[in-house]
XYZ file of C-alpha atoms in Angstrom:
568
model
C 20.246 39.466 110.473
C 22.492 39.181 113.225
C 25.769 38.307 110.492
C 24.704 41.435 108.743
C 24.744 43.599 111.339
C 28.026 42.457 112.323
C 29.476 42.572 109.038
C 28.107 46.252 108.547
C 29.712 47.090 112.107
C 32.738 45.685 110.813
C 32.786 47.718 107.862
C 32.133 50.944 109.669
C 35.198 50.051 112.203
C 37.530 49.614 109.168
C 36.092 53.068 107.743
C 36.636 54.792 111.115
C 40.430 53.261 111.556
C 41.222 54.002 107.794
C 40.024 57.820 109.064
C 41.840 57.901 111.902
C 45.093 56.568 110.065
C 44.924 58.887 107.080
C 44.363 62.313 109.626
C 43.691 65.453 108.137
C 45.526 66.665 105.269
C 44.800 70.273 105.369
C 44.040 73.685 107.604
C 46.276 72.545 110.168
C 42.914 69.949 111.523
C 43.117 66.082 112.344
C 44.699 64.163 115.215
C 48.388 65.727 115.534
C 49.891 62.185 116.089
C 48.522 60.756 113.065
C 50.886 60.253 109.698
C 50.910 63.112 107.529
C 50.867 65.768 109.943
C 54.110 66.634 112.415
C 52.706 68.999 115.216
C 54.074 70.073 117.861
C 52.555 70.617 121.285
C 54.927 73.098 122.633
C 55.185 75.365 119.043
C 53.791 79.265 119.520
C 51.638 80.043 116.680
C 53.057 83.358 115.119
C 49.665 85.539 114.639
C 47.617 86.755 112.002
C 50.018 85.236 109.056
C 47.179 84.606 107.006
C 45.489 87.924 106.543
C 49.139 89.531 106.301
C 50.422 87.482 103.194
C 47.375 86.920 101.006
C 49.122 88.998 98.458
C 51.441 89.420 96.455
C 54.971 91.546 97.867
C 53.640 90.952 101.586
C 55.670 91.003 104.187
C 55.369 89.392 107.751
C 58.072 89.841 110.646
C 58.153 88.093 113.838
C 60.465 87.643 116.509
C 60.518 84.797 119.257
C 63.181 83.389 121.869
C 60.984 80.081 121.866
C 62.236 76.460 120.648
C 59.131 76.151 118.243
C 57.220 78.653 116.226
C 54.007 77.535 114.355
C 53.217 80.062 110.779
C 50.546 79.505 108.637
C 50.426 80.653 104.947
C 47.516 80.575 102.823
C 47.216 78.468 100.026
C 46.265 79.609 96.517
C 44.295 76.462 94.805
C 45.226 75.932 91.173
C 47.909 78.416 90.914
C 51.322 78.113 92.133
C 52.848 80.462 94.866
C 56.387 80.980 95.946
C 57.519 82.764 99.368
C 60.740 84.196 100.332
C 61.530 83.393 103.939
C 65.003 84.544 106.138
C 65.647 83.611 109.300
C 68.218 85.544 110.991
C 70.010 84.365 114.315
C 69.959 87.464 116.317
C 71.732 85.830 119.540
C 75.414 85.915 120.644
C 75.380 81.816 119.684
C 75.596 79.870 117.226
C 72.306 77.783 116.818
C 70.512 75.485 114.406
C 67.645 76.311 112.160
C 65.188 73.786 110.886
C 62.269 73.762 108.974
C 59.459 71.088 109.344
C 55.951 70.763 108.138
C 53.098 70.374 110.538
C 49.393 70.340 108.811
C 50.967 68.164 105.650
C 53.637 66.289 105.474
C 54.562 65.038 101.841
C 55.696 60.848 101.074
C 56.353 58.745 98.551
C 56.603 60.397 95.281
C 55.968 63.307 95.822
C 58.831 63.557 98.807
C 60.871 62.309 96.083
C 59.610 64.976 93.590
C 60.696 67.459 96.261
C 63.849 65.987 97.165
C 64.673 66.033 93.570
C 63.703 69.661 92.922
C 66.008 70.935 96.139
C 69.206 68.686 94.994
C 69.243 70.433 91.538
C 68.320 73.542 93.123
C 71.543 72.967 95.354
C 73.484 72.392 92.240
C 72.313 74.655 89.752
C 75.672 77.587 90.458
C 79.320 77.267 91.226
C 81.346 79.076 93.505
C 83.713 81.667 91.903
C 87.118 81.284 91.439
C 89.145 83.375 93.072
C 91.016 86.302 91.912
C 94.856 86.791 91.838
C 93.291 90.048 93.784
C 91.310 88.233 96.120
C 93.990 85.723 96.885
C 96.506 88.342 98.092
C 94.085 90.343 100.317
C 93.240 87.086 102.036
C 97.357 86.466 102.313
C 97.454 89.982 103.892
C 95.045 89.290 106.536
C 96.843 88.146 109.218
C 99.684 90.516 109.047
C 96.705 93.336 108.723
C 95.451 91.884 111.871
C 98.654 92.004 113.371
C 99.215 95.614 112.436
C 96.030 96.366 114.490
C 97.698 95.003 117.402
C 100.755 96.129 117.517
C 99.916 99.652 116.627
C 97.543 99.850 120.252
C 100.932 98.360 121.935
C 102.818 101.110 121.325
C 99.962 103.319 122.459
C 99.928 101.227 125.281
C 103.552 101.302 126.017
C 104.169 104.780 124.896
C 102.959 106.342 128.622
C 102.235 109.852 129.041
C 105.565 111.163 128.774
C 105.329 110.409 125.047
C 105.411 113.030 122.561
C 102.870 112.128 121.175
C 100.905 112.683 124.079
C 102.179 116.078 124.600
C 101.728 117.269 121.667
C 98.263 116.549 120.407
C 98.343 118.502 117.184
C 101.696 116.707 116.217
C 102.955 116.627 112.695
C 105.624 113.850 112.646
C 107.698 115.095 109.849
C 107.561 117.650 107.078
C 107.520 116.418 102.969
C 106.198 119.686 101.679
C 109.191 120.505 100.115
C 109.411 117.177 97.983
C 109.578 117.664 93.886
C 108.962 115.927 90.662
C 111.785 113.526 90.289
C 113.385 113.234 93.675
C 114.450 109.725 95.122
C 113.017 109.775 98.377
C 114.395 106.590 100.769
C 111.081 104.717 101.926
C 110.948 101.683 103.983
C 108.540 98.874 102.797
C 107.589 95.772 104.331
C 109.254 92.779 103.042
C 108.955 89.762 105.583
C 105.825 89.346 108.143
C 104.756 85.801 108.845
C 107.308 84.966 111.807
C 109.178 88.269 112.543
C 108.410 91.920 110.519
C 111.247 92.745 108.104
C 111.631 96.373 106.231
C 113.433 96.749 103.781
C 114.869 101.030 102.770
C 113.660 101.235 99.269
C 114.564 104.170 96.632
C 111.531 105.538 95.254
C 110.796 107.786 92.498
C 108.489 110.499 92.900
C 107.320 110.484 89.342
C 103.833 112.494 89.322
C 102.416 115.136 91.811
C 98.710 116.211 91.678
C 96.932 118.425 93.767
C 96.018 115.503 96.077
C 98.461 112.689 95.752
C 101.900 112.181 95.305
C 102.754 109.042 93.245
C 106.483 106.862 93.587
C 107.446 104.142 91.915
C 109.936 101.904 93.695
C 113.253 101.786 91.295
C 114.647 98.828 93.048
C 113.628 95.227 91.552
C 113.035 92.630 94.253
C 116.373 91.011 95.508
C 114.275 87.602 94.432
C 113.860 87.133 91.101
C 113.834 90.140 89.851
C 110.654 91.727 89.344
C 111.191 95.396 88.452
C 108.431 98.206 88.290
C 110.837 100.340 85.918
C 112.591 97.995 83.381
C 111.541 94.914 81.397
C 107.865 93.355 80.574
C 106.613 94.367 83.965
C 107.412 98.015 84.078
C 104.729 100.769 84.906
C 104.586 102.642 81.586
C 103.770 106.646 81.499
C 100.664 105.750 79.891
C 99.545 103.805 83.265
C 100.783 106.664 85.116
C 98.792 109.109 83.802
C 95.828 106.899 83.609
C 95.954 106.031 87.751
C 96.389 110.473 88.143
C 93.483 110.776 86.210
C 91.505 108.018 88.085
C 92.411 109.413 91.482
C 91.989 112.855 90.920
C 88.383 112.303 88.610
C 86.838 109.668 90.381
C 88.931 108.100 93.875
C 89.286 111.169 95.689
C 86.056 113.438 95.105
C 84.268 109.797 96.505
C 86.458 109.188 99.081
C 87.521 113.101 100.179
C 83.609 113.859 99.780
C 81.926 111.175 101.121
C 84.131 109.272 103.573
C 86.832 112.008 104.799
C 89.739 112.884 104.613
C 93.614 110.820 105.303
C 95.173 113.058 108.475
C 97.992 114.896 106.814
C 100.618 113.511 109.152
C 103.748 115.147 106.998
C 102.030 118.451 105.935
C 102.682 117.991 102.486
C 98.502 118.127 101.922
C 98.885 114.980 99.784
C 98.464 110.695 99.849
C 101.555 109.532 98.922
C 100.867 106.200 96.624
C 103.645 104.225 96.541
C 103.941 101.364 93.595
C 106.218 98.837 94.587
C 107.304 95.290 93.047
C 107.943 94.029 96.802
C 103.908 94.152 97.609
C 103.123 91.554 94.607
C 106.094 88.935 95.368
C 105.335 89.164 99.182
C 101.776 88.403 98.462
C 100.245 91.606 98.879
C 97.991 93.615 96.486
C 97.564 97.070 98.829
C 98.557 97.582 101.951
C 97.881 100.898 104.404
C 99.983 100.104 107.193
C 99.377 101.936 110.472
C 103.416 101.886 111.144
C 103.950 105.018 108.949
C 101.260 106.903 110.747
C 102.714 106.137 114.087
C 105.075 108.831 115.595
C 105.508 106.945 119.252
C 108.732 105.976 120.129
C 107.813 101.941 120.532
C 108.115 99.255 117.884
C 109.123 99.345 114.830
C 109.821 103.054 115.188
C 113.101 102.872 113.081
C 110.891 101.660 110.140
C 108.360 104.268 110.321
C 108.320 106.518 107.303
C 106.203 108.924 109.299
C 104.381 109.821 106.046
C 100.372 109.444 105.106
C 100.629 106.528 102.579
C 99.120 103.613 101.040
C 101.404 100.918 99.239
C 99.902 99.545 95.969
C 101.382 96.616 93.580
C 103.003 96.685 90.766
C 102.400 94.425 87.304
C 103.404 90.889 87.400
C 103.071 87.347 86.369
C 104.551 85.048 89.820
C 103.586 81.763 90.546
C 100.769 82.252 92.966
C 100.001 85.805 91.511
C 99.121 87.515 87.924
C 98.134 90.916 87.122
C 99.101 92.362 84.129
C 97.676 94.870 81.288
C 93.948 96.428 81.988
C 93.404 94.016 85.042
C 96.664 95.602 87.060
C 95.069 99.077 86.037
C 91.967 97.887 87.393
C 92.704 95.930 90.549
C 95.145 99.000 91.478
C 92.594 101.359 91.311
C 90.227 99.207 92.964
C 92.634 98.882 95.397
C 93.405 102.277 96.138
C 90.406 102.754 96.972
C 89.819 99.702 99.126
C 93.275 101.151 101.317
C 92.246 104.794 100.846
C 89.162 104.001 103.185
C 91.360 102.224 105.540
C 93.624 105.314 105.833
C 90.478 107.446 106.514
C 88.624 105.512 108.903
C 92.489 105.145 110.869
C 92.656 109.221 110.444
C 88.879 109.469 112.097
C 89.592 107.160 115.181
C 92.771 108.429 115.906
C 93.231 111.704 114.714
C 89.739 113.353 114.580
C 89.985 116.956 113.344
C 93.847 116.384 113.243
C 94.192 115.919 116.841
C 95.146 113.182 118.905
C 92.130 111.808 120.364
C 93.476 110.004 123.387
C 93.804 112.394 126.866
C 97.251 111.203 128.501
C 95.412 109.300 131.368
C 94.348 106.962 128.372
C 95.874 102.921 129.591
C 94.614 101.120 126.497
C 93.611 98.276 128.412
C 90.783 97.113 126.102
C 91.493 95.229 122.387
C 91.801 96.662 119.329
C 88.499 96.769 118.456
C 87.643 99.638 121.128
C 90.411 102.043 119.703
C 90.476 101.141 116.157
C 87.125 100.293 113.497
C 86.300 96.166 113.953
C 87.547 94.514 110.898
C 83.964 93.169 110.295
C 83.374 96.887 109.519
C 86.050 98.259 108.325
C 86.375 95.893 105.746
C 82.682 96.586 104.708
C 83.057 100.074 104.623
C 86.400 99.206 101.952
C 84.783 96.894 99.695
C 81.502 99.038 99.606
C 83.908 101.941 98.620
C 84.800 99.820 96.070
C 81.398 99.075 94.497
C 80.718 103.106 94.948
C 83.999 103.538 92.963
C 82.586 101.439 90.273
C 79.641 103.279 90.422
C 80.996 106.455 90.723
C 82.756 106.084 86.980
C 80.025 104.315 85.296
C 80.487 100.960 85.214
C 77.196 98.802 84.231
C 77.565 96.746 87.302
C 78.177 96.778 91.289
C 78.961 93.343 91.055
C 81.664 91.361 91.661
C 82.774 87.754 92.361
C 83.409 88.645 95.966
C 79.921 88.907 96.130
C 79.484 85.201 95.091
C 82.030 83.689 97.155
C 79.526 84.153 100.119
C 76.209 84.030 98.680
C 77.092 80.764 96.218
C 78.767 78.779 99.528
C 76.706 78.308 102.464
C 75.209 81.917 103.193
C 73.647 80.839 106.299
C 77.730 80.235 107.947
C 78.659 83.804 107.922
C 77.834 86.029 110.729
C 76.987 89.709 110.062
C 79.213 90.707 112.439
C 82.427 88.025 112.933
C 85.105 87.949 110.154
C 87.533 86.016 109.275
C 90.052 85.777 106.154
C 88.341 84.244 103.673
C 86.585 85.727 100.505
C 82.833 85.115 101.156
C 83.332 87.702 104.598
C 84.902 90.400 102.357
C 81.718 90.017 99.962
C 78.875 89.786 102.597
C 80.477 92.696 104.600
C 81.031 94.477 101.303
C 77.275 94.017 100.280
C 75.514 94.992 103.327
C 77.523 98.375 103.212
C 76.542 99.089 99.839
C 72.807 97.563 100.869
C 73.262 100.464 103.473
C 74.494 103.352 101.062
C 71.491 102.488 98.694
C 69.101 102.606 101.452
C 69.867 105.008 103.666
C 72.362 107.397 101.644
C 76.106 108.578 101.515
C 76.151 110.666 104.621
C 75.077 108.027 106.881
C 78.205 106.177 105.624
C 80.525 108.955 106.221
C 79.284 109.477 109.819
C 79.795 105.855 109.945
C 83.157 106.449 108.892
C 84.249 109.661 110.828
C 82.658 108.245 114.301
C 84.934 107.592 117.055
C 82.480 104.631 118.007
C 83.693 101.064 116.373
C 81.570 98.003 115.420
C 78.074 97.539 116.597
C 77.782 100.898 118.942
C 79.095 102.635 115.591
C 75.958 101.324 113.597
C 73.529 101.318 115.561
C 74.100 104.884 116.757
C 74.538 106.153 113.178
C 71.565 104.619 111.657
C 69.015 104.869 114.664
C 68.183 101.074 114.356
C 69.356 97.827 116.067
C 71.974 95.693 113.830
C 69.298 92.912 113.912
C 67.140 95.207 112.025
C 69.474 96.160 109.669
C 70.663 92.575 109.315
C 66.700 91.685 108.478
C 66.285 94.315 105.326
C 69.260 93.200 103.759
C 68.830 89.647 104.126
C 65.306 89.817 102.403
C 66.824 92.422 99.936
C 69.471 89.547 98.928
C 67.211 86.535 98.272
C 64.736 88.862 96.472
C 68.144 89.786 93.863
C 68.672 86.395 93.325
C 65.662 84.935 92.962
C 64.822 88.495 90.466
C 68.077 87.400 88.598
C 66.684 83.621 88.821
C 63.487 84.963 87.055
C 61.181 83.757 89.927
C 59.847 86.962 90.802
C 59.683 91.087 90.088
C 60.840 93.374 92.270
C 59.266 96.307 91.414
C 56.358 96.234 93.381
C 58.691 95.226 96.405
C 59.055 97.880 99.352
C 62.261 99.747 98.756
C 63.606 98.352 102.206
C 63.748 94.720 100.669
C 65.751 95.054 97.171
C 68.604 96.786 95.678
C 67.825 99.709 93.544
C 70.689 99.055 91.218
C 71.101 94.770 89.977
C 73.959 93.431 91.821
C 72.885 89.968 89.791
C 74.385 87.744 92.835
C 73.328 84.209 93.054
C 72.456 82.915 96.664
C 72.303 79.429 97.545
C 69.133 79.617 99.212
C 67.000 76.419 100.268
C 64.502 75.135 98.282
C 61.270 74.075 99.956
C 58.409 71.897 98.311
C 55.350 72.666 100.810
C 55.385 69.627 103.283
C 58.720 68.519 102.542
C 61.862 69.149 105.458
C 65.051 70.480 104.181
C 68.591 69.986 105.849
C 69.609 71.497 109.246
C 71.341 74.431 108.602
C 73.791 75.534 111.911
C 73.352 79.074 112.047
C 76.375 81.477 113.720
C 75.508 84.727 115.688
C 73.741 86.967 113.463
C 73.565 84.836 110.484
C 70.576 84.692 108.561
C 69.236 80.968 107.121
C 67.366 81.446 103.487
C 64.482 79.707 101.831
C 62.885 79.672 98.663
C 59.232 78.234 99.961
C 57.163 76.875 96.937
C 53.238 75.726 97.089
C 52.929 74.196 93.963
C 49.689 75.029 91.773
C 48.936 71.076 92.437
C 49.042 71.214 95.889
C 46.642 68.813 98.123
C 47.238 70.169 101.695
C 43.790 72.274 102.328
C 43.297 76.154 102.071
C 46.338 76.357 104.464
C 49.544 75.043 105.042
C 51.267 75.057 108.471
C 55.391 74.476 109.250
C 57.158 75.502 111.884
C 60.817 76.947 112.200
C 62.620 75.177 114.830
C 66.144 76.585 117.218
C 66.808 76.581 120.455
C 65.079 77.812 123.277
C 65.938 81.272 124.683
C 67.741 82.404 121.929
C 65.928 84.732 119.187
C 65.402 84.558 115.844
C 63.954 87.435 113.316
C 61.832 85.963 111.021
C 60.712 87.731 107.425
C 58.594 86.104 105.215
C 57.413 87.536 102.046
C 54.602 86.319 99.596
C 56.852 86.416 96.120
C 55.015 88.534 93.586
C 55.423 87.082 89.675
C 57.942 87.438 87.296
């Protein structure tokens, strides 16, 4: 008797160990420490997840400054259930996001399965190549930048005893009596990496609307010999008459109507457009260069054609450049209204209601960024003109590759609100402003544009919301596009806040999460947003409910939006 006993106490020992190894698989139960859970004693549970996504097109938001947060989701038995989940970084430092599971932690083959799944998921879409377009707005970046600068310098240095502080209402010079067919002497910009260069240009005004004047440089570029009037490259009348009836059908009523207007600096009551072969063999596709708009007596003041212009290029096949055919016609247009904007938003921060705006006391002792729009902005509000443009004449898609080149290559490194001068910041920038003009509507952008305010103050004034908020919709609105696009779930029973009315058909590389699997640390910069695809397979053997927690650094926020996917 006694043996038996002892063997039967043995057994139950080896049943209670085997319990205590195995833990509790499900419901967030079982000892914390044991293998297949990952819990964390210092996590904050984010309330009342459950009841909030049990269906479909639920959406749950919570904020925290803590290290750890703890969310629960419920778990659908027999059928499988995707989530959409953004985190967005809403401190002034960069930080790392991480994902972990708590109540079940997947091994063996079925980490593998998940592993698997994420690596082709990681895979599945290549980054765009980029445009002969898109190359030579990134090449004009840092002489852009530059432009920014020195343009507040000559404010700066200018002093009260300028004239263009004493006369407020200036007009710098008067073109009004220009006609069809003059040659009018303009300077263009043809060196700008060590030391700016102009060059005094003769330009053909060869069409005159009722809002633009257009010239066509007759000079061909000292090298090599591009030429915008002779040989294969030449602007025909055809593609004259097609870029007049472009501006004056579709570019100006959007950008005159629903951004503002260019300050008329020569009272001629027309944008001069200038088409020049130096812009494409310098490496520049548009350019609106604050040095013509500039009547103080500082800089480059000698260079200064004191006349409301953009430049545009011209056709041409170059080593590092092609743009030829329908595709010039097409990227000029574009363009023009990409620079057109520029010229605008310059007009409203300087020269609101065609005065002056600075008081003579003004030192200019702050950057750029306090006098003129941030280039985060600014550059949104010009590629979402763009999209609008497209729009506008009834193109089938927003889209563009711009688009891609952020949301295809690491979406969680670009910060809402930094910049820099590479593609995927011209499309995120360019997507949340058209994200804004579907939401909220065209006047919103147009008191964007016309404020005096710059950068953050600007947007968060104009829309009544924080730029974390903002940041939140769209990022929710861009993984539900893709994954619509993907075929992983509808839209149409989504809140209007959290998808694009029109397709933009962008594809985000977003990560993919097996329930109780980790996925990579993703370092996260101010006001970037990390993206996940969740998935609870229909198979899955982790209880009624599955616990994770989102991991970053404590005393810095994070936003967090999750939404319970509904089906294709």
């Amino acid at each position: 008797m006694l043996n038996r006993f002892a063997q039967l106490f043995t057994v139950l020992i080896a049943v209670f160990l085997i319990i205590m190894t195995v833990g509790c698989g499900g419901g967030g139960g079982g000892n914390p420490s044991a293998p297949g859970t990952d819990y964390s004693q210092t996590s904050v549970l984010a309330p009342n997840t459950l009841n909030t996504l049990n269906t479909p097109a639920s959406v749950y938001s919570y904020n925290s400054s803590s290290a750890n947060v703890s969310i629960k989701l419920p778990v659908e038995s027999g059928t499988a259930v995707n989530y959409a989940l953004v985190v967005v970084n809403t401190s002034a430092n960069s930080q790392p996001i991480n994902l972990r599971p708590e109540s079940y932690v997947l091994s063996g083959s079925l980490l593998a399965q998940a592993k698997e799944e994420a690596l082709r998921a990681s895979q599945r879409s290549t980054i765009p190549q980029s445009s002969a377009l898109d190359e030579a707005r990134m090449r004009q970046l840092p002489f852009e930048e530059k432009m920014r600068r020195d343009f507040v310098a000559s404010l700066r240095n200018a002093g009260a005893a300028a004239g263009l502080r004493q006369n407020r209402s200036l007009r710098a010079s008067d073109h009004s009596g220009e006609k069809l067919g003059d040659i009018v002497k303009l300077n263009i910009i043809v060196s700008y990496m060590f030391t700016q260069a102009y060059q005094e240009r003769s330009c053909k005004l060869v069409r005159m609307t009722d809002h633009c004047k257009i010239f066509v440089d007759q000079n061909p570029y000292p090298v090599g010999g591009l030429s915008a009037v002779e040989g294969q490259y030449a602007i025909t009348e055809d593609d004259l008459n097609h870029m007049v009836t472009e501006f004056e059908n579709y570019i100006y009523p959007l950008m005159n109507g629903q951004y503002g207007k260019v300050y008329d600096i020569d009272g001629d009551g027309r944008l001069s457009i200038v088409f020049s072969p130096v812009y494409p063999s310098v490496g520049f596709a548009g350019l609106f260069n604050t040095l013509h708009m500039n009547p103080t007596k500082d800089g480059y003041k000698d260079y200064s054609n004191q006349r409301d212009m953009i430049g545009i290029w011209t056709p041409h096949a170059l080593a590092n450049s092609t743009s030829t055919g329908e595709k010039w016609r097409m990227d000029s247009r574009e363009t023009i209204a990409h620079e057109m904007q520029h010229a605008i938003n310059f007009s409203a921060k300087i020269f609101p209601n065609d005065i002056f705006r600075f008081p003579d006391d003004s030192n200019f002792n702050a950057n750029e960024d306090s006098y003129l729009e941030a280039m985060w902005l600014d550059e949104s509000l010009s590629v979402g003109s763009e999209a609008r443009y497209r729009l506008a004449r009834g193109q089938d898609s927003v889209y563009e590759a711009r688009f891609d080149s952020w949301a295809k290559s690491s979406p969680h490194g670009y910060g809402l609100t930094s910049w820099a001068g590479v593609l995927g910041h011209y499309g995120q920038k360019g997507l949340f402003n058209y994200y804004l003009f579907e939401q909220y509507g065209a006047e919103k952008i147009k008191a964007m544009n016309q404020s005096t305010s710059t950068g953050i103050s600007n947007i968060e004034a104009v829309y009544g919301k924080t730029i974390a908020e903002l940041a939140k919709g769209f990022s929710l609105a861009v993984i539900n596009e893709s994954l619509r696009k993907e075929g992983l779930t509808s839209v149409s029973t989504v809140d209007k806040s959290y998808k694009f009315t029109k397709p933009v058909n962008l594809d985000l590389a977003e990560q993919v999460v097996t329930l109780g699997s980790t996925p990579i640390s993703l370092s996260v910069p101010a006001m970037g947003t990390a993206y996940y695809l969740l998935k609870q397979p229909a198979s899955f053997g982790g209880g009624e409910e599955f616990q994770f927690r989102i991991e970053s650094y404590e005393n810095l926020p994070v936003d967090i939006l999750l939404m319970r996917l509904p089906n294709p």
